[in-house]
């Protein structure tokens, strides 16, 4: 399936319509009076190690809790991109990927629980949110119009979601091609950027968990494919994904002449290999699919689930009545059950006794 946004009914210029169909045209979203102002996510506990990268990462563990990894540093320089109604802020920085060699923007939001003193010694789960379309030069989840962050805040208060740190990197290195979230030979190493550099950046700046139980992806359309592929390719690093309206095979034209490498990044091949492993807690991987009844691809997703829901590969399908191929639909699906399902299988923050 072509992973491009479907055009909305409004008579808009094509480039604006394409961005709005799957999400917000992030460049058009301002949303806060202090946009561009310096921003820090430091808390008193986090500051103890964030500015001292020469020290080895410090881990803490309570008798009944998970291992927390305190920020390893070096601390990034953030500016404010948006401010939510509860006062929490979405920050943005430019990340030079040490492993991939790619440099791109990353937006980050931390929930208000992150700043609560009772969680000062606890890690937080991370949700890497990927947009549809080309996902460059912005990630539309950084806007406040789709209400991803404010919804997570509300859902966490209602007990339906963990209070995730939401990380929103650019999806591709340009707006010309899809790179399938992969290290395509001869191209920027986007697979390494998304699965190694971005998580390393998060660990450098935030309290996280050492276990994969604290790491997940979500994504729409092309971003859904990349999230699905990344979790299946690295089940030792990531435990879950919400994949909305995704393809299930890599189809970037840049794979031409590199069939072996393409197959190594094929979710169908990866799911089959993972499904053959022992069904243990360490291997269990949770794939939450979402699709609207007005978009194509339903049969494809059901076939994928039928063929590969085996052993440690656990799947769930959220069918969104009346929904189309767009981010608003997928937010509805998360509300109706997808976010609760992955949250049930992941690690949440542990308050002080």
Short mmCIF file of C-alpha atoms in Angstrom, two decimals:
data_model
loop_
_atom_site.label_atom_id
_atom_site.label_comp_id
_atom_site.label_asym_id
_atom_site.label_seq_id
_atom_site.Cartn_x
_atom_site.Cartn_y
_atom_site.Cartn_z
CA UNK A 1 0.00 0.00 0.00
CA UNK A 2 1.28 3.44 -0.88
CA UNK A 3 2.19 5.09 2.41
CA UNK A 4 1.08 8.61 1.59
CA UNK A 5 -1.55 10.68 3.38
CA UNK A 6 -5.01 10.59 1.84
CA UNK A 7 -6.24 13.98 0.75
CA UNK A 8 -8.91 15.55 2.98
CA UNK A 9 -12.10 16.96 1.43
CA UNK A 10 -11.18 20.58 2.05
CA UNK A 11 -9.93 22.60 -0.89
CA UNK A 12 -6.41 23.21 0.32
CA UNK A 13 -3.10 23.52 -1.50
CA UNK A 14 -1.80 19.99 -2.06
CA UNK A 15 1.27 20.30 0.14
CA UNK A 16 -0.81 21.58 3.07
CA UNK A 17 -3.54 18.99 2.55
CA UNK A 18 -1.04 16.13 2.57
CA UNK A 19 0.38 17.22 5.91
CA UNK A 20 -2.99 17.81 7.50
CA UNK A 21 -4.44 14.48 6.41
CA UNK A 22 -2.21 12.40 8.63
CA UNK A 23 -1.41 15.02 11.21
CA UNK A 24 -0.67 18.67 11.67
CA UNK A 25 1.46 20.75 9.41
CA UNK A 26 3.88 21.23 12.25
CA UNK A 27 5.51 24.22 10.67
CA UNK A 28 2.13 25.96 10.88
CA UNK A 29 1.66 25.20 14.57
CA UNK A 30 2.94 27.72 17.07
CA UNK A 31 0.72 27.28 20.10
CA UNK A 32 2.76 28.97 22.84
CA UNK A 33 3.99 32.44 23.69
CA UNK A 34 7.41 31.22 24.84
CA UNK A 35 8.22 29.33 21.65
CA UNK A 36 11.99 29.28 21.15
CA UNK A 37 12.80 29.99 24.80
CA UNK A 38 15.44 27.81 26.49
CA UNK A 39 13.97 24.73 28.16
CA UNK A 40 15.28 22.18 30.62
CA UNK A 41 13.83 18.84 31.70
CA UNK A 42 16.21 18.59 34.63
CA UNK A 43 14.84 17.76 38.05
CA UNK A 44 16.86 17.89 41.29
CA UNK A 45 17.52 14.16 41.17
CA UNK A 46 18.29 14.08 37.46
CA UNK A 47 20.74 16.98 37.62
CA UNK A 48 23.08 14.96 39.83
CA UNK A 49 24.44 13.00 36.86
CA UNK A 50 23.28 14.75 33.70
CA UNK A 51 26.15 17.24 33.66
CA UNK A 52 28.82 14.66 34.48
CA UNK A 53 29.05 12.35 31.47
CA UNK A 54 32.46 11.10 32.51
CA UNK A 55 30.84 9.03 35.24
CA UNK A 56 29.48 5.59 34.39
CA UNK A 57 25.66 5.39 34.17
CA UNK A 58 24.16 5.11 37.63
CA UNK A 59 21.42 2.58 38.22
CA UNK A 60 19.08 2.44 41.16
CA UNK A 61 16.83 -0.42 42.16
CA UNK A 62 14.33 -0.80 44.95
CA UNK A 63 13.59 -4.17 46.44
CA UNK A 64 10.24 -4.31 44.63
CA UNK A 65 10.94 -2.03 41.67
CA UNK A 66 12.72 -1.95 38.32
CA UNK A 67 16.17 -0.64 37.61
CA UNK A 68 16.17 3.08 36.90
CA UNK A 69 18.86 4.57 34.72
CA UNK A 70 19.58 8.14 35.72
CA UNK A 71 20.51 10.60 32.92
CA UNK A 72 23.95 9.72 31.62
CA UNK A 73 24.67 13.03 29.90
CA UNK A 74 25.82 15.02 28.14
CA UNK A 75 22.72 17.17 28.51
CA UNK A 76 21.17 18.44 25.30
CA UNK A 77 20.18 22.06 24.70
CA UNK A 78 16.40 22.30 24.30
CA UNK A 79 14.16 25.15 23.24
CA UNK A 80 10.40 25.33 23.69
CA UNK A 81 8.31 24.20 20.73
CA UNK A 82 4.86 24.10 22.37
CA UNK A 83 3.22 24.42 25.76
CA UNK A 84 0.28 22.30 26.94
CA UNK A 85 -2.63 23.51 29.03
CA UNK A 86 -1.20 21.80 32.12
CA UNK A 87 2.03 23.80 31.77
CA UNK A 88 4.19 20.94 30.51
CA UNK A 89 6.26 21.75 27.47
CA UNK A 90 7.37 20.10 24.27
CA UNK A 91 11.04 20.79 23.68
CA UNK A 92 13.11 20.50 20.53
CA UNK A 93 16.79 19.99 19.92
CA UNK A 94 19.10 18.96 17.11
CA UNK A 95 20.72 15.58 17.57
CA UNK A 96 23.95 14.61 15.86
CA UNK A 97 23.75 10.83 15.82
CA UNK A 98 27.07 9.41 16.95
CA UNK A 99 26.34 5.93 15.58
CA UNK A 100 24.40 6.75 12.41
CA UNK A 101 26.24 9.90 11.39
CA UNK A 102 22.86 11.52 10.69
CA UNK A 103 21.85 14.85 12.23
CA UNK A 104 18.18 15.73 12.67
CA UNK A 105 15.63 17.31 14.97
CA UNK A 106 14.03 15.57 17.92
CA UNK A 107 11.04 16.84 19.91
CA UNK A 108 10.42 15.59 23.46
CA UNK A 109 7.66 15.89 26.05
CA UNK A 110 7.75 14.68 29.65
CA UNK A 111 4.51 14.22 31.64
CA UNK A 112 3.89 16.18 34.80
CA UNK A 113 4.51 13.04 36.88
CA UNK A 114 8.13 13.20 35.76
CA UNK A 115 8.55 16.37 37.83
CA UNK A 116 6.66 15.06 40.88
CA UNK A 117 9.08 14.61 43.82
CA UNK A 118 7.58 11.23 44.67
CA UNK A 119 8.90 9.91 41.34
CA UNK A 120 12.27 11.64 41.61
CA UNK A 121 14.14 8.33 41.86
CA UNK A 122 12.11 6.44 39.29
CA UNK A 123 12.56 5.89 35.60
CA UNK A 124 9.77 6.54 33.10
CA UNK A 125 8.64 4.58 30.06
CA UNK A 126 9.47 5.98 26.63
CA UNK A 127 7.16 6.13 23.60
CA UNK A 128 8.91 7.00 20.32
CA UNK A 129 6.17 8.56 18.17
CA UNK A 130 6.62 8.53 14.39
CA UNK A 131 4.52 10.46 11.85
CA UNK A 132 3.11 9.38 8.52
CA UNK A 133 4.09 10.85 5.20
CA UNK A 134 7.73 11.78 4.76
CA UNK A 135 8.10 12.99 8.36
CA UNK A 136 10.63 15.66 7.42
CA UNK A 137 11.57 18.37 8.35
CA UNK A 138 9.05 18.12 11.19
CA UNK A 139 7.25 15.39 13.12
CA UNK A 140 3.58 16.34 13.29
CA UNK A 141 3.10 14.72 16.72
CA UNK A 142 4.96 17.73 18.17
CA UNK A 143 1.91 19.93 17.55
CA UNK A 144 -0.80 20.37 20.16
CA UNK A 145 -3.72 19.98 17.71
CA UNK A 146 -3.67 16.16 17.71
CA UNK A 147 -3.53 16.17 21.52
CA UNK A 148 -1.21 13.17 21.81
CA UNK A 149 0.56 14.51 24.89
CA UNK A 150 -2.52 15.96 26.60
CA UNK A 151 -4.37 12.70 25.96
CA UNK A 152 -1.58 10.65 27.51
CA UNK A 153 -1.71 12.99 30.49
CA UNK A 154 -5.46 12.46 30.84
CA UNK A 155 -5.31 8.72 30.20
CA UNK A 156 -2.58 8.32 32.82
CA UNK A 157 -4.75 10.10 35.38
CA UNK A 158 -7.64 7.79 34.47
CA UNK A 159 -5.43 4.70 34.83
CA UNK A 160 -5.64 3.83 31.13
CA UNK A 161 -2.09 4.69 30.14
CA UNK A 162 1.36 4.90 31.60
CA UNK A 163 2.79 8.44 31.85
CA UNK A 164 5.11 8.07 28.87
CA UNK A 165 7.96 10.34 27.92
CA UNK A 166 7.06 11.03 24.27
CA UNK A 167 9.97 11.32 21.83
CA UNK A 168 9.33 12.60 18.30
CA UNK A 169 12.29 12.39 15.91
CA UNK A 170 12.22 13.21 12.23
CA UNK A 171 11.38 10.04 10.29
CA UNK A 172 13.43 10.55 7.12
CA UNK A 173 16.53 12.57 6.18
CA UNK A 174 14.69 14.49 3.42
CA UNK A 175 11.28 14.88 1.85
CA UNK A 176 12.12 13.03 -1.38
CA UNK A 177 11.98 9.38 -0.40
CA UNK A 178 10.86 6.89 2.21
CA UNK A 179 13.84 5.21 3.85
CA UNK A 180 11.74 2.55 5.62
CA UNK A 181 13.43 3.32 8.96
CA UNK A 182 16.38 1.27 7.75
CA UNK A 183 20.08 1.37 6.96
CA UNK A 184 19.71 1.14 3.19
CA UNK A 185 23.15 0.67 1.62
CA UNK A 186 24.56 3.94 0.36
CA UNK A 187 21.93 6.03 2.17
CA UNK A 188 21.75 7.81 5.55
CA UNK A 189 21.56 5.19 8.30
CA UNK A 190 18.04 5.96 9.48
CA UNK A 191 17.55 2.57 11.13
CA UNK A 192 20.52 3.21 13.39
CA UNK A 193 19.35 6.78 14.00
CA UNK A 194 15.92 5.68 15.22
CA UNK A 195 16.84 2.55 17.20
CA UNK A 196 20.21 3.55 18.65
CA UNK A 197 20.98 7.26 18.46
CA UNK A 198 17.53 8.44 19.54
CA UNK A 199 17.30 6.03 22.52
CA UNK A 200 20.87 6.95 23.52
CA UNK A 201 19.84 10.61 23.44
CA UNK A 202 16.84 9.88 25.66
CA UNK A 203 18.98 7.99 28.15
CA UNK A 204 21.42 10.91 28.21
CA UNK A 205 18.71 13.38 29.20
CA UNK A 206 15.95 11.55 31.09
CA UNK A 207 15.35 8.99 33.82
CA UNK A 208 14.56 5.78 31.99
CA UNK A 209 14.54 2.03 32.64
CA UNK A 210 17.34 -0.37 31.85
CA UNK A 211 14.80 -2.98 30.77
CA UNK A 212 13.11 -3.11 27.37
CA UNK A 213 9.86 -3.08 29.38
CA UNK A 214 10.16 0.69 29.38
CA UNK A 215 10.55 1.21 25.61
CA UNK A 216 7.94 1.29 22.82
CA UNK A 217 7.14 2.82 19.44
CA UNK A 218 3.97 4.21 17.92
CA UNK A 219 3.43 5.46 14.40
CA UNK A 220 0.97 6.24 11.63
CA UNK A 221 1.16 4.90 8.08
CA UNK A 222 4.86 5.02 7.08
CA UNK A 223 5.72 5.68 10.72
CA UNK A 224 3.60 2.69 11.72
CA UNK A 225 5.63 0.50 9.39
CA UNK A 226 8.89 1.79 10.86
CA UNK A 227 7.72 1.28 14.44
CA UNK A 228 6.56 -2.25 13.65
CA UNK A 229 9.80 -3.11 11.88
CA UNK A 230 11.98 -1.60 14.60
CA UNK A 231 10.32 -3.55 17.43
CA UNK A 232 10.47 -6.84 15.52
CA UNK A 233 14.08 -6.22 14.53
CA UNK A 234 15.17 -5.28 18.06
CA UNK A 235 12.90 -7.14 20.50
CA UNK A 236 15.74 -7.02 23.03
CA UNK A 237 15.47 -3.21 23.10
CA UNK A 238 11.76 -2.50 22.56
CA UNK A 239 8.74 -4.35 23.90
CA UNK A 240 5.71 -2.92 22.13
CA UNK A 241 4.37 -0.86 19.25
CA UNK A 242 1.14 0.80 18.20
CA UNK A 243 1.25 0.49 14.41
CA UNK A 244 -1.58 2.42 12.74
CA UNK A 245 -2.47 1.84 9.10
CA UNK A 246 0.96 0.37 8.34
CA UNK A 247 2.40 -1.54 5.44
CA UNK A 248 3.93 -4.86 6.42
CA UNK A 249 6.73 -5.06 3.83
CA UNK A 250 9.50 -2.56 2.99
CA UNK A 251 8.90 -0.84 -0.35
CA UNK A 252 11.26 2.13 -0.60
CA UNK A 253 12.58 2.51 -4.16
CA UNK A 254 16.02 2.94 -2.61
CA UNK A 255 16.17 -0.83 -1.94
CA UNK A 256 16.78 -1.48 -5.66
CA UNK A 257 19.78 -3.75 -6.01
CA UNK A 258 19.79 -4.61 -2.29
CA UNK A 259 17.25 -7.43 -1.97
CA UNK A 260 19.05 -9.28 0.81
CA UNK A 261 19.17 -6.14 2.94
CA UNK A 262 15.53 -5.39 2.17
CA UNK A 263 14.46 -8.81 3.38
CA UNK A 264 16.49 -8.30 6.57
CA UNK A 265 14.19 -5.34 7.24
CA UNK A 266 10.94 -7.11 6.32
CA UNK A 267 8.46 -7.30 9.23
CA UNK A 268 7.01 -10.52 7.86
CA UNK A 269 10.40 -12.23 7.92
CA UNK A 270 11.23 -10.72 11.31
CA UNK A 271 7.91 -11.74 12.86
CA UNK A 272 8.29 -15.29 11.57
CA UNK A 273 11.77 -15.57 13.10
CA UNK A 274 10.67 -14.11 16.44
CA UNK A 275 7.59 -16.33 16.52
CA UNK A 276 9.81 -19.40 16.36
CA UNK A 277 11.59 -18.44 19.60
CA UNK A 278 10.48 -19.69 23.04
CA UNK A 279 7.40 -17.94 24.40
CA UNK A 280 9.13 -16.46 27.42
CA UNK A 281 8.70 -13.17 29.26
CA UNK A 282 12.01 -12.00 27.87
CA UNK A 283 10.88 -12.60 24.28
CA UNK A 284 7.24 -11.49 24.49
CA UNK A 285 6.63 -8.62 22.07
CA UNK A 286 3.32 -6.77 21.76
CA UNK A 287 2.07 -5.49 18.40
CA UNK A 288 -1.03 -3.28 18.63
CA UNK A 289 -2.41 -2.70 15.14
CA UNK A 290 -4.96 0.00 14.33
CA UNK A 291 -6.99 0.57 11.17
CA UNK A 292 -10.09 2.54 10.23
CA UNK A 293 -13.03 0.97 8.49
CA UNK A 294 -12.82 3.54 5.68
CA UNK A 295 -9.19 2.81 4.74
CA UNK A 296 -7.66 -0.03 2.81
CA UNK A 297 -5.37 -2.65 4.31
CA UNK A 298 -7.71 -4.47 6.69
CA UNK A 299 -7.24 -7.83 4.97
CA UNK A 300 -3.47 -7.37 4.93
CA UNK A 301 -3.27 -6.73 8.66
CA UNK A 302 -5.57 -9.62 9.49
CA UNK A 303 -3.44 -11.92 7.32
CA UNK A 304 -0.28 -10.72 9.07
CA UNK A 305 -1.81 -11.42 12.46
CA UNK A 306 -3.06 -14.84 11.41
CA UNK A 307 0.32 -15.85 10.01
CA UNK A 308 2.64 -14.44 12.67
CA UNK A 309 0.80 -14.35 16.01
CA UNK A 310 2.79 -17.23 17.38
CA UNK A 311 4.99 -17.91 20.40
CA UNK A 312 6.22 -14.63 21.86
CA UNK A 313 4.56 -12.49 19.16
CA UNK A 314 1.36 -11.10 20.70
CA UNK A 315 -1.02 -9.03 18.57
CA UNK A 316 -4.18 -6.98 18.91
CA UNK A 317 -6.26 -5.19 16.26
CA UNK A 318 -8.18 -2.01 17.02
CA UNK A 319 -10.79 -1.50 14.30
CA UNK A 320 -11.89 2.14 14.33
CA UNK A 321 -15.46 2.52 13.08
CA UNK A 322 -15.79 5.21 10.43
CA UNK A 323 -12.08 5.93 10.62
CA UNK A 324 -9.84 6.87 7.72
CA UNK A 325 -6.12 6.88 7.05
CA UNK A 326 -5.27 9.80 9.33
CA UNK A 327 -3.82 10.63 12.72
CA UNK A 328 -7.12 11.82 14.19
CA UNK A 329 -8.56 8.36 13.58
CA UNK A 330 -5.56 6.71 15.18
CA UNK A 331 -5.83 8.89 18.27
CA UNK A 332 -9.43 7.63 18.57
CA UNK A 333 -8.14 4.06 18.41
CA UNK A 334 -5.62 4.71 21.13
CA UNK A 335 -8.42 6.12 23.27
CA UNK A 336 -10.56 3.06 22.61
CA UNK A 337 -8.00 0.55 23.77
CA UNK A 338 -4.57 0.46 22.11
CA UNK A 339 -2.74 2.64 24.62
CA UNK A 340 -4.22 0.68 27.54
CA UNK A 341 -3.15 -2.64 26.00
CA UNK A 342 0.50 -1.79 25.57
CA UNK A 343 0.54 -0.01 28.95
CA UNK A 344 -0.60 -3.22 30.64
CA UNK A 345 2.51 -4.97 29.36
CA UNK A 346 5.07 -2.24 30.06
CA UNK A 347 6.84 -0.81 33.08
CA UNK A 348 5.51 2.31 34.76
CA UNK A 349 7.22 4.67 37.18
CA UNK A 350 7.41 3.60 40.83
CA UNK A 351 6.69 6.21 43.51
CA UNK A 352 8.80 6.53 46.60
CA UNK A 353 7.52 4.42 49.51
#
